[in-house]
Structure formats: structure tokens, C-alpha cells
Amino acid sequence: MHIYLMDILKIPIAKSKHYESHRCWDDIFDVIMNAKHLVYIIGYSVYTEIKLVRDSKRSKPEGDIKLGDLLKRKASENVRVNVLIWDDRTSVGSLKKDGLMATHDEETEKFFEDNDANCMLCHRDRDLSGSIVQDLQITTMFTHHQKIVVVDAAMPNGDTNRK
């Protein structure tokens, strides 16, 4: 679901000021578009068909590109693109490709085959001291949708020296 800027409530903070909301997905789109060296994405799932710019009232040049296509393009521009996602063990061939949790892990891995972007599925391994039930819980159930996005960006002072 996308929340439009006009729908965001004003959240009061100290001294009659209000929290200034930001546009996370738009910001992520901008930094990926401007990346020159690296884009690393780690998460529970990365769905290649999603569009980061979703508010039709705030269009951006090339804002209609899907995330997967944007990452492939950056990789073709010699930007190192690495995607690391959980391997959903419930993804079973043609029976249930997207897995019971609909992470689309197999589709994402296949999407990035034969191009310059790297995608790796990561198994969730159990603690050897756990029971069989705990093993099933750890390896097949997921509890969050966190993502980590690491992208190079220009220095605020304009310095271009790499350290």
C-alpha cells in the first residue's frame, strides 16, 4: 500500500514543530539512480517487479522502471550490484515457485541470471541444540520484512576522493 504525502498526519514534536516526513521509496530510487560504484541490497525478499516511485502526482524521469530492471541497468553501467535474500525453503519447483511466504526468491534469483548483477539466496540455518520443531520454525517461518540498502553517494562537501 502506498500512502500519499497529503494523507500523512502532522506529528507534533517539540516547540510547536512538526515532524517532516520523507519519501523512503523515492529516496531509495534516487540514490540507486545516482550510484556510481555499488548497490547492495539485503533482505527477507526483493521483488524485482515492484516500482519504487508510486505516486503518479510526483513523477520522476524514468520513475516507472521496475526495481529489477533498474538494478540490471546499474550493473550494466559497471556499478557493482549485489542482492542477498533469504532462501524460502517452501519454494518448490513448479508447485509453489514463490513459496508459502510469497517471497519470490526463486524468481528473483532467476531474474538476475546471465547479467552483471549478482543475486544469492541465503539459507536460514537452525541452532544445532534446537528440537525438530524449532528447526522447522527457524528454517521456514519468517517474521519481518526488513531490508538493508547500501549505496555509494556523493560526499556532502563535494569531495570526490575515494578513501
CSV table of N, CA and C in Angstrom, one decimal:
chain,number,residue,atom,x,y,z
A,1,MET,N,0.8,-1.2,0.0
A,1,MET,CA,0.0,0.0,0.0
A,1,MET,C,0.9,1.2,0.0
A,2,HIS,N,0.5,2.2,-0.8
A,2,HIS,CA,1.3,3.5,-0.8
A,2,HIS,C,0.5,4.6,-0.1
A,3,ILE,N,1.1,5.3,0.7
A,3,ILE,CA,0.5,6.4,1.4
A,3,ILE,C,0.9,7.7,0.7
A,4,TYR,N,0.0,8.5,0.2
A,4,TYR,CA,0.3,9.7,-0.4
A,4,TYR,C,0.7,10.8,0.6
A,5,LEU,N,1.5,11.7,0.2
A,5,LEU,CA,2.0,12.8,1.1
A,5,LEU,C,0.9,13.5,1.8
A,6,MET,N,-0.2,13.8,1.1
A,6,MET,CA,-1.3,14.6,1.7
A,6,MET,C,-2.0,13.8,2.7
A,7,ASP,N,-1.9,12.4,2.8
A,7,ASP,CA,-2.5,11.6,3.7
A,7,ASP,C,-1.8,11.4,5.0
A,8,ILE,N,-0.6,11.9,5.1
A,8,ILE,CA,0.3,11.7,6.3
A,8,ILE,C,-0.1,12.8,7.3
A,9,LEU,N,-0.4,12.3,8.5
A,9,LEU,CA,-0.8,13.2,9.6
A,9,LEU,C,0.4,14.0,10.0
A,10,LYS,N,0.1,15.2,10.5
A,10,LYS,CA,1.2,16.0,11.1
A,10,LYS,C,1.4,15.5,12.5
A,11,ILE,N,2.7,15.2,12.7
A,11,ILE,CA,3.1,14.6,14.0
A,11,ILE,C,3.8,15.7,14.8
A,12,PRO,N,3.2,16.2,15.9
A,12,PRO,CA,3.9,17.3,16.7
A,12,PRO,C,5.1,16.8,17.4
A,13,ILE,N,6.1,17.6,17.4
A,13,ILE,CA,7.3,17.4,18.2
A,13,ILE,C,7.6,18.6,19.0
A,14,ALA,N,8.7,18.8,19.5
A,14,ALA,CA,9.0,19.9,20.5
A,14,ALA,C,8.7,21.3,19.9
A,15,LYS,N,8.3,22.2,20.8
A,15,LYS,CA,8.2,23.6,20.5
A,15,LYS,C,7.3,23.9,19.2
A,16,SER,N,6.2,23.4,19.2
A,16,SER,CA,5.2,23.7,18.1
A,16,SER,C,5.7,23.3,16.7
A,17,LYS,N,6.7,22.5,16.6
A,17,LYS,CA,7.2,22.0,15.3
A,17,LYS,C,6.5,20.7,15.0
A,18,HIS,N,6.6,20.3,13.8
A,18,HIS,CA,6.0,19.0,13.3
A,18,HIS,C,7.1,18.2,12.6
A,19,TYR,N,7.0,16.9,12.8
A,19,TYR,CA,7.9,16.0,12.1
A,19,TYR,C,7.8,16.2,10.6
A,20,GLU,N,8.9,16.3,9.9
A,20,GLU,CA,8.9,16.4,8.5
A,20,GLU,C,9.0,15.0,7.9
A,21,SER,N,8.0,14.5,7.3
A,21,SER,CA,8.0,13.1,6.7
A,21,SER,C,8.8,13.1,5.5
A,22,HIS,N,9.4,12.0,5.2
A,22,HIS,CA,10.2,11.8,4.0
A,22,HIS,C,9.6,10.7,3.1
A,23,ARG,N,10.1,10.5,1.9
A,23,ARG,CA,9.5,9.6,1.0
A,23,ARG,C,10.6,8.5,0.8
A,24,CYS,N,10.5,7.4,1.6
A,24,CYS,CA,11.5,6.4,1.6
A,24,CYS,C,11.8,5.8,0.2
A,25,TRP,N,10.8,5.3,-0.5
A,25,TRP,CA,10.9,4.6,-1.7
A,25,TRP,C,11.5,5.6,-2.8
A,26,ASP,N,11.0,6.8,-2.8
A,26,ASP,CA,11.5,7.8,-3.7
A,26,ASP,C,13.0,8.1,-3.5
A,27,ASP,N,13.3,8.2,-2.2
A,27,ASP,CA,14.8,8.4,-1.8
A,27,ASP,C,15.6,7.2,-2.3
A,28,ILE,N,15.1,6.0,-2.1
A,28,ILE,CA,15.9,4.8,-2.5
A,28,ILE,C,16.1,4.8,-4.0
A,29,PHE,N,15.0,5.2,-4.7
A,29,PHE,CA,15.1,5.3,-6.2
A,29,PHE,C,16.2,6.3,-6.6
A,30,ASP,N,16.2,7.4,-6.0
A,30,ASP,CA,17.1,8.5,-6.3
A,30,ASP,C,18.6,8.0,-6.1
A,31,VAL,N,18.8,7.4,-4.9
A,31,VAL,CA,20.2,7.0,-4.6
A,31,VAL,C,20.7,5.9,-5.5
A,32,ILE,N,19.8,5.0,-5.9
A,32,ILE,CA,20.2,3.9,-6.8
A,32,ILE,C,20.5,4.5,-8.2
A,33,MET,N,19.6,5.4,-8.6
A,33,MET,CA,19.8,6.0,-9.9
A,33,MET,C,21.2,6.8,-10.0
A,34,ASN,N,21.6,7.3,-8.9
A,34,ASN,CA,22.8,8.1,-8.8
A,34,ASN,C,24.0,7.3,-8.4
A,35,ALA,N,23.9,6.0,-8.1
A,35,ALA,CA,25.0,5.2,-7.7
A,35,ALA,C,26.1,5.1,-8.8
A,36,LYS,N,27.3,5.2,-8.4
A,36,LYS,CA,28.4,5.2,-9.4
A,36,LYS,C,29.3,3.9,-9.2
A,37,HIS,N,29.3,3.4,-7.9
A,37,HIS,CA,30.2,2.3,-7.6
A,37,HIS,C,29.5,1.0,-7.1
A,38,LEU,N,28.5,1.2,-6.2
A,38,LEU,CA,27.9,0.0,-5.6
A,38,LEU,C,26.5,0.2,-5.2
A,39,VAL,N,25.7,-0.9,-5.3
A,39,VAL,CA,24.4,-1.1,-4.7
A,39,VAL,C,24.3,-2.4,-4.1
A,40,TYR,N,24.1,-2.5,-2.8
A,40,TYR,CA,24.0,-3.8,-2.1
A,40,TYR,C,22.6,-3.8,-1.5
A,41,ILE,N,21.8,-4.8,-1.7
A,41,ILE,CA,20.5,-5.0,-1.1
A,41,ILE,C,20.4,-6.3,-0.4
A,42,ILE,N,20.1,-6.3,0.9
A,42,ILE,CA,20.0,-7.5,1.7
A,42,ILE,C,18.6,-7.5,2.3
A,43,GLY,N,17.9,-8.6,2.2
A,43,GLY,CA,16.6,-8.7,2.8
A,43,GLY,C,15.9,-10.0,2.8
A,44,TYR,N,14.8,-10.0,3.4
A,44,TYR,CA,13.8,-11.1,3.5
A,44,TYR,C,13.4,-11.5,2.1
A,45,SER,N,13.1,-10.5,1.3
A,45,SER,CA,12.8,-10.7,-0.1
A,45,SER,C,13.0,-9.4,-0.9
A,46,VAL,N,13.3,-9.6,-2.2
A,46,VAL,CA,13.4,-8.4,-3.1
A,46,VAL,C,12.6,-8.8,-4.3
A,47,TYR,N,11.5,-8.1,-4.5
A,47,TYR,CA,10.6,-8.4,-5.6
A,47,TYR,C,11.0,-7.5,-6.8
A,48,THR,N,11.5,-8.1,-7.8
A,48,THR,CA,12.0,-7.4,-9.0
A,48,THR,C,10.9,-6.6,-9.7
A,49,GLU,N,9.7,-6.9,-9.6
A,49,GLU,CA,8.6,-6.3,-10.4
A,49,GLU,C,8.1,-5.0,-9.7
A,50,ILE,N,8.5,-4.7,-8.6
A,50,ILE,CA,8.0,-3.5,-7.8
A,50,ILE,C,8.5,-2.2,-8.4
A,51,LYS,N,7.7,-1.2,-8.4
A,51,LYS,CA,8.2,0.1,-8.8
A,51,LYS,C,8.4,1.0,-7.5
A,52,LEU,N,9.5,1.6,-7.4
A,52,LEU,CA,9.8,2.4,-6.2
A,52,LEU,C,9.0,3.7,-6.2
A,53,VAL,N,8.9,4.3,-7.4
A,53,VAL,CA,8.2,5.6,-7.5
A,53,VAL,C,6.7,5.3,-7.8
A,54,ARG,N,5.8,5.5,-6.8
A,54,ARG,CA,4.5,5.1,-6.9
A,54,ARG,C,3.4,6.2,-6.9
A,55,ASP,N,3.8,7.4,-6.6
A,55,ASP,CA,2.9,8.5,-6.6
A,55,ASP,C,2.8,9.1,-7.9
A,56,SER,N,1.7,8.9,-8.7
A,56,SER,CA,1.6,9.5,-10.0
A,56,SER,C,1.6,11.0,-10.0
A,57,LYS,N,1.3,11.6,-8.9
A,57,LYS,CA,1.3,13.1,-8.8
A,57,LYS,C,2.8,13.6,-8.7
A,58,ARG,N,3.7,12.8,-8.4
A,58,ARG,CA,5.1,13.2,-8.2
A,58,ARG,C,6.0,12.4,-9.1
A,59,SER,N,5.8,12.5,-10.4
A,59,SER,CA,6.5,11.6,-11.3
A,59,SER,C,8.0,12.1,-11.4
A,60,LYS,N,8.9,11.2,-11.7
A,60,LYS,CA,10.3,11.4,-11.9
A,60,LYS,C,10.7,10.9,-13.2
A,61,PRO,N,11.7,11.4,-13.8
A,61,PRO,CA,12.3,10.8,-15.1
A,61,PRO,C,12.7,9.4,-14.8
A,62,GLU,N,12.2,8.5,-15.6
A,62,GLU,CA,12.4,7.0,-15.5
A,62,GLU,C,11.8,6.4,-14.3
A,63,GLY,N,10.9,7.1,-13.6
A,63,GLY,CA,10.4,6.6,-12.4
A,63,GLY,C,9.5,5.4,-12.5
A,64,ASP,N,9.1,5.1,-13.8
A,64,ASP,CA,8.2,3.9,-14.0
A,64,ASP,C,9.0,2.6,-14.1
A,65,ILE,N,10.3,2.7,-14.0
A,65,ILE,CA,11.1,1.5,-14.2
A,65,ILE,C,10.9,0.6,-13.0
A,66,LYS,N,10.9,-0.7,-13.2
A,66,LYS,CA,10.8,-1.7,-12.1
A,66,LYS,C,12.2,-1.9,-11.4
A,67,LEU,N,12.1,-2.2,-10.2
A,67,LEU,CA,13.4,-2.3,-9.4
A,67,LEU,C,14.4,-3.3,-10.0
A,68,GLY,N,13.9,-4.4,-10.5
A,68,GLY,CA,14.8,-5.4,-11.1
A,68,GLY,C,15.5,-4.9,-12.3
A,69,ASP,N,14.8,-4.2,-13.2
A,69,ASP,CA,15.3,-3.6,-14.4
A,69,ASP,C,16.3,-2.5,-14.0
A,70,LEU,N,16.0,-1.7,-13.0
A,70,LEU,CA,16.9,-0.6,-12.6
A,70,LEU,C,18.2,-1.2,-12.1
A,71,LEU,N,18.2,-2.3,-11.3
A,71,LEU,CA,19.4,-2.9,-10.8
A,71,LEU,C,20.2,-3.5,-11.9
A,72,LYS,N,19.5,-4.1,-12.9
A,72,LYS,CA,20.3,-4.7,-14.1
A,72,LYS,C,20.9,-3.6,-14.8
A,73,ARG,N,20.2,-2.5,-15.0
A,73,ARG,CA,20.8,-1.3,-15.7
A,73,ARG,C,22.1,-0.8,-15.0
A,74,LYS,N,22.0,-0.6,-13.7
A,74,LYS,CA,23.1,-0.1,-13.0
A,74,LYS,C,24.3,-1.1,-13.1
A,75,ALA,N,24.0,-2.4,-13.0
A,75,ALA,CA,25.1,-3.4,-13.2
A,75,ALA,C,25.7,-3.3,-14.6
A,76,SER,N,24.9,-3.0,-15.6
A,76,SER,CA,25.5,-2.8,-17.0
A,76,SER,C,26.3,-1.6,-17.1
A,77,GLU,N,26.1,-0.6,-16.2
A,77,GLU,CA,26.9,0.6,-16.1
A,77,GLU,C,28.2,0.5,-15.3
A,78,ASN,N,28.6,-0.8,-15.0
A,78,ASN,CA,29.7,-1.1,-14.2
A,78,ASN,C,29.6,-0.7,-12.7
A,79,VAL,N,28.4,-0.6,-12.2
A,79,VAL,CA,28.1,-0.4,-10.8
A,79,VAL,C,28.0,-1.9,-10.2
A,80,ARG,N,28.7,-2.1,-9.1
A,80,ARG,CA,28.6,-3.5,-8.5
A,80,ARG,C,27.2,-3.6,-7.9
A,81,VAL,N,26.4,-4.5,-8.3
A,81,VAL,CA,25.1,-4.8,-7.7
A,81,VAL,C,25.1,-6.2,-7.1
A,82,ASN,N,24.9,-6.2,-5.8
A,82,ASN,CA,24.8,-7.5,-5.1
A,82,ASN,C,23.4,-7.5,-4.4
A,83,VAL,N,22.7,-8.6,-4.5
A,83,VAL,CA,21.4,-8.8,-3.9
A,83,VAL,C,21.5,-10.1,-3.1
A,84,LEU,N,21.2,-10.0,-1.8
A,84,LEU,CA,21.2,-11.2,-0.9
A,84,LEU,C,19.9,-11.3,-0.2
A,85,ILE,N,19.2,-12.5,-0.5
A,85,ILE,CA,17.8,-12.7,0.0
A,85,ILE,C,17.7,-14.0,0.7
A,86,TRP,N,16.8,-14.1,1.6
A,86,TRP,CA,16.5,-15.4,2.3
A,86,TRP,C,16.1,-16.5,1.2
A,87,ASP,N,16.6,-17.7,1.4
A,87,ASP,CA,16.1,-18.8,0.6
A,87,ASP,C,14.9,-19.4,1.3
A,88,ASP,N,13.7,-19.2,0.7
A,88,ASP,CA,12.5,-19.7,1.3
A,88,ASP,C,12.4,-21.2,0.9
A,89,ARG,N,12.6,-22.0,1.9
A,89,ARG,CA,12.6,-23.4,1.7
A,89,ARG,C,11.2,-24.0,1.3
A,90,THR,N,10.2,-23.2,1.3
A,90,THR,CA,8.9,-23.6,0.9
A,90,THR,C,8.7,-23.4,-0.6
A,91,SER,N,9.7,-22.8,-1.3
A,91,SER,CA,9.6,-22.6,-2.7
A,91,SER,C,9.9,-23.9,-3.4
A,92,VAL,N,8.9,-24.5,-4.0
A,92,VAL,CA,9.1,-25.9,-4.5
A,92,VAL,C,8.8,-25.9,-6.0
A,93,GLY,N,9.9,-25.9,-6.8
A,93,GLY,CA,9.8,-26.0,-8.2
A,93,GLY,C,8.5,-25.4,-8.9
A,94,SER,N,7.9,-26.1,-9.7
A,94,SER,CA,6.7,-25.6,-10.4
A,94,SER,C,5.4,-25.6,-9.5
A,95,LEU,N,5.5,-26.3,-8.4
A,95,LEU,CA,4.4,-26.5,-7.5
A,95,LEU,C,4.0,-25.1,-6.8
A,96,LYS,N,5.0,-24.5,-6.2
A,96,LYS,CA,4.8,-23.2,-5.5
A,96,LYS,C,6.1,-22.4,-5.6
A,97,LYS,N,6.3,-21.9,-6.8
A,97,LYS,CA,7.6,-21.2,-7.0
A,97,LYS,C,7.8,-20.0,-6.1
A,98,ASP,N,6.8,-19.3,-5.8
A,98,ASP,CA,7.0,-18.1,-4.9
A,98,ASP,C,7.1,-18.4,-3.4
A,99,GLY,N,6.9,-19.7,-3.1
A,99,GLY,CA,7.0,-20.1,-1.7
A,99,GLY,C,5.7,-19.8,-0.9
A,100,LEU,N,5.5,-20.4,0.2
A,100,LEU,CA,4.3,-20.1,1.1
A,100,LEU,C,4.3,-18.7,1.6
A,101,MET,N,5.5,-18.1,1.7
A,101,MET,CA,5.6,-16.7,2.2
A,101,MET,C,5.6,-15.7,1.1
A,102,ALA,N,5.4,-16.2,-0.2
A,102,ALA,CA,5.4,-15.3,-1.4
A,102,ALA,C,6.6,-14.4,-1.4
A,103,THR,N,7.8,-14.9,-1.1
A,103,THR,CA,9.0,-14.1,-1.2
A,103,THR,C,9.6,-14.0,-2.6
A,104,HIS,N,9.1,-14.8,-3.5
A,104,HIS,CA,9.6,-14.8,-4.9
A,104,HIS,C,11.1,-15.0,-5.0
A,105,ASP,N,11.7,-15.7,-4.1
A,105,ASP,CA,13.1,-15.9,-4.0
A,105,ASP,C,13.7,-16.6,-5.3
A,106,GLU,N,13.0,-17.6,-5.7
A,106,GLU,CA,13.5,-18.4,-6.9
A,106,GLU,C,13.3,-17.5,-8.1
A,107,GLU,N,12.2,-16.7,-8.2
A,107,GLU,CA,12.0,-15.8,-9.4
A,107,GLU,C,13.1,-14.8,-9.4
A,108,THR,N,13.4,-14.2,-8.2
A,108,THR,CA,14.4,-13.2,-8.1
A,108,THR,C,15.8,-13.7,-8.6
A,109,GLU,N,16.2,-14.9,-8.1
A,109,GLU,CA,17.4,-15.4,-8.4
A,109,GLU,C,17.5,-15.7,-10.0
A,110,LYS,N,16.4,-16.2,-10.5
A,110,LYS,CA,16.4,-16.5,-12.0
A,110,LYS,C,16.4,-15.1,-12.8
A,111,PHE,N,15.8,-14.1,-12.3
A,111,PHE,CA,15.8,-12.8,-12.9
A,111,PHE,C,17.2,-12.3,-13.1
A,112,PHE,N,18.0,-12.5,-12.2
A,112,PHE,CA,19.4,-11.9,-12.2
A,112,PHE,C,20.4,-12.8,-12.8
A,113,GLU,N,20.0,-14.0,-13.4
A,113,GLU,CA,20.9,-14.9,-14.1
A,113,GLU,C,21.3,-14.2,-15.4
A,114,ASP,N,22.5,-14.5,-15.8
A,114,ASP,CA,23.0,-14.1,-17.1
A,114,ASP,C,23.1,-12.6,-17.3
A,115,ASN,N,23.4,-11.9,-16.3
A,115,ASN,CA,23.7,-10.4,-16.4
A,115,ASN,C,24.7,-10.0,-15.4
A,116,ASP,N,25.0,-8.8,-15.3
A,116,ASP,CA,26.1,-8.3,-14.5
A,116,ASP,C,25.8,-8.2,-13.0
A,117,ALA,N,24.5,-8.2,-12.6
A,117,ALA,CA,24.1,-8.1,-11.2
A,117,ALA,C,24.3,-9.5,-10.6
A,118,ASN,N,24.6,-9.5,-9.3
A,118,ASN,CA,24.7,-10.8,-8.5
A,118,ASN,C,23.6,-10.9,-7.6
A,119,CYS,N,23.0,-12.1,-7.5
A,119,CYS,CA,22.0,-12.5,-6.6
A,119,CYS,C,22.3,-13.8,-5.9
A,120,MET,N,22.2,-13.8,-4.6
A,120,MET,CA,22.4,-15.1,-3.9
A,120,MET,C,21.3,-15.3,-2.9
A,121,LEU,N,20.9,-16.6,-2.8
A,121,LEU,CA,19.9,-17.0,-1.8
A,121,LEU,C,20.7,-17.5,-0.6
A,122,CYS,N,20.2,-17.1,0.5
A,122,CYS,CA,20.9,-17.4,1.8
A,122,CYS,C,20.0,-18.3,2.6
A,123,HIS,N,20.4,-19.5,3.0
A,123,HIS,CA,19.7,-20.4,3.9
A,123,HIS,C,19.6,-19.8,5.3
A,124,ARG,N,18.5,-20.0,5.9
A,124,ARG,CA,18.4,-19.8,7.4
A,124,ARG,C,18.7,-21.1,8.1
A,125,ASP,N,19.8,-21.1,8.8
A,125,ASP,CA,20.2,-22.4,9.4
A,125,ASP,C,19.8,-22.4,10.9
A,126,ARG,N,19.4,-23.5,11.3
A,126,ARG,CA,19.0,-23.7,12.7
A,126,ARG,C,20.2,-23.8,13.7
A,127,ASP,N,19.9,-23.6,14.9
A,127,ASP,CA,20.8,-23.8,16.0
A,127,ASP,C,20.8,-25.3,16.3
A,128,LEU,N,22.0,-25.9,16.3
A,128,LEU,CA,22.1,-27.4,16.4
A,128,LEU,C,21.5,-27.9,17.7
A,129,SER,N,21.4,-27.1,18.7
A,129,SER,CA,20.9,-27.5,20.0
A,129,SER,C,19.3,-27.6,20.1
A,130,GLY,N,18.7,-27.1,19.0
A,130,GLY,CA,17.2,-27.0,19.0
A,130,GLY,C,16.5,-28.3,18.6
A,131,SER,N,15.2,-28.3,18.8
A,131,SER,CA,14.4,-29.5,18.5
A,131,SER,C,14.0,-29.5,17.0
A,132,ILE,N,13.4,-30.6,16.6
A,132,ILE,CA,12.9,-30.7,15.2
A,132,ILE,C,11.9,-29.6,14.9
A,133,VAL,N,11.0,-29.3,15.9
A,133,VAL,CA,10.0,-28.3,15.7
A,133,VAL,C,10.7,-26.9,15.6
A,134,GLN,N,11.7,-26.6,16.5
A,134,GLN,CA,12.4,-25.4,16.4
A,134,GLN,C,13.1,-25.3,15.0
A,135,ASP,N,13.7,-26.4,14.5
A,135,ASP,CA,14.3,-26.4,13.2
A,135,ASP,C,13.4,-25.9,12.1
A,136,LEU,N,12.2,-26.5,12.2
A,136,LEU,CA,11.2,-26.1,11.2
A,136,LEU,C,10.8,-24.7,11.3
A,137,GLN,N,10.6,-24.2,12.5
A,137,GLN,CA,10.3,-22.8,12.7
A,137,GLN,C,11.3,-21.9,12.1
A,138,ILE,N,12.6,-22.1,12.5
A,138,ILE,CA,13.7,-21.3,12.1
A,138,ILE,C,13.9,-21.3,10.5
A,139,THR,N,13.8,-22.5,9.9
A,139,THR,CA,14.1,-22.6,8.5
A,139,THR,C,13.0,-22.2,7.6
A,140,THR,N,11.7,-22.2,8.1
A,140,THR,CA,10.6,-22.0,7.2
A,140,THR,C,9.7,-20.8,7.5
A,141,MET,N,9.8,-20.3,8.7
A,141,MET,CA,9.0,-19.1,9.1
A,141,MET,C,9.8,-17.9,9.2
A,142,PHE,N,9.2,-16.8,8.7
A,142,PHE,CA,9.9,-15.5,8.7
A,142,PHE,C,9.0,-14.5,9.5
A,143,THR,N,9.7,-13.6,10.1
A,143,THR,CA,9.0,-12.7,11.0
A,143,THR,C,9.1,-11.2,10.6
A,144,HIS,N,9.8,-10.9,9.6
A,144,HIS,CA,9.9,-9.4,9.3
A,144,HIS,C,10.2,-9.2,7.9
A,145,HIS,N,10.1,-8.0,7.5
A,145,HIS,CA,10.3,-7.6,6.1
A,145,HIS,C,11.4,-6.6,6.0
A,146,GLN,N,12.4,-6.6,6.9
A,146,GLN,CA,13.5,-5.6,6.9
A,146,GLN,C,14.3,-5.7,5.6
A,147,LYS,N,14.8,-4.6,5.2
A,147,LYS,CA,15.8,-4.6,4.1
A,147,LYS,C,16.9,-3.7,4.5
A,148,ILE,N,18.1,-4.0,3.9
A,148,ILE,CA,19.2,-3.1,4.1
A,148,ILE,C,19.6,-2.7,2.7
A,149,VAL,N,19.8,-1.4,2.4
A,149,VAL,CA,20.2,-0.9,1.1
A,149,VAL,C,21.4,-0.1,1.4
A,150,VAL,N,22.5,-0.5,0.7
A,150,VAL,CA,23.8,0.3,0.8
A,150,VAL,C,24.1,0.7,-0.6
A,151,VAL,N,24.3,2.0,-0.7
A,151,VAL,CA,24.6,2.6,-2.0
A,151,VAL,C,25.6,3.7,-1.8
A,152,ASP,N,26.6,3.8,-2.8
A,152,ASP,CA,27.5,4.9,-2.7
A,152,ASP,C,26.8,6.2,-3.0
A,153,ALA,N,27.3,7.3,-2.5
A,153,ALA,CA,26.7,8.6,-2.7
A,153,ALA,C,27.8,9.7,-2.7
A,154,ALA,N,27.5,10.8,-3.2
A,154,ALA,CA,28.4,11.9,-3.2
A,154,ALA,C,28.6,12.4,-1.8
A,155,MET,N,29.8,12.9,-1.5
A,155,MET,CA,30.0,13.5,-0.1
A,155,MET,C,29.3,14.8,-0.1
A,156,PRO,N,28.8,15.2,1.1
A,156,PRO,CA,28.1,16.4,1.2
A,156,PRO,C,28.9,17.7,0.9
A,157,ASN,N,30.2,17.6,1.1
A,157,ASN,CA,31.1,18.7,0.8
A,157,ASN,C,31.6,18.7,-0.6
A,158,GLY,N,31.1,17.8,-1.4
A,158,GLY,CA,31.5,17.7,-2.8
A,158,GLY,C,32.8,17.0,-3.1
A,159,ASP,N,33.5,16.5,-2.1
A,159,ASP,CA,34.8,15.8,-2.2
A,159,ASP,C,34.6,14.6,-3.0
A,160,THR,N,35.4,14.3,-4.0
A,160,THR,CA,35.3,13.1,-4.9
A,160,THR,C,36.4,12.1,-4.6
A,161,ASN,N,37.2,12.4,-3.7
A,161,ASN,CA,38.3,11.4,-3.4
A,161,ASN,C,37.8,10.2,-2.7
A,162,ARG,N,38.1,9.0,-3.3
A,162,ARG,CA,37.7,7.7,-2.6
A,162,ARG,C,38.7,7.4,-1.5
A,163,LYS,N,38.2,7.0,-0.4
A,163,LYS,CA,39.1,6.6,0.7
A,163,LYS,C,39.1,5.1,0.9
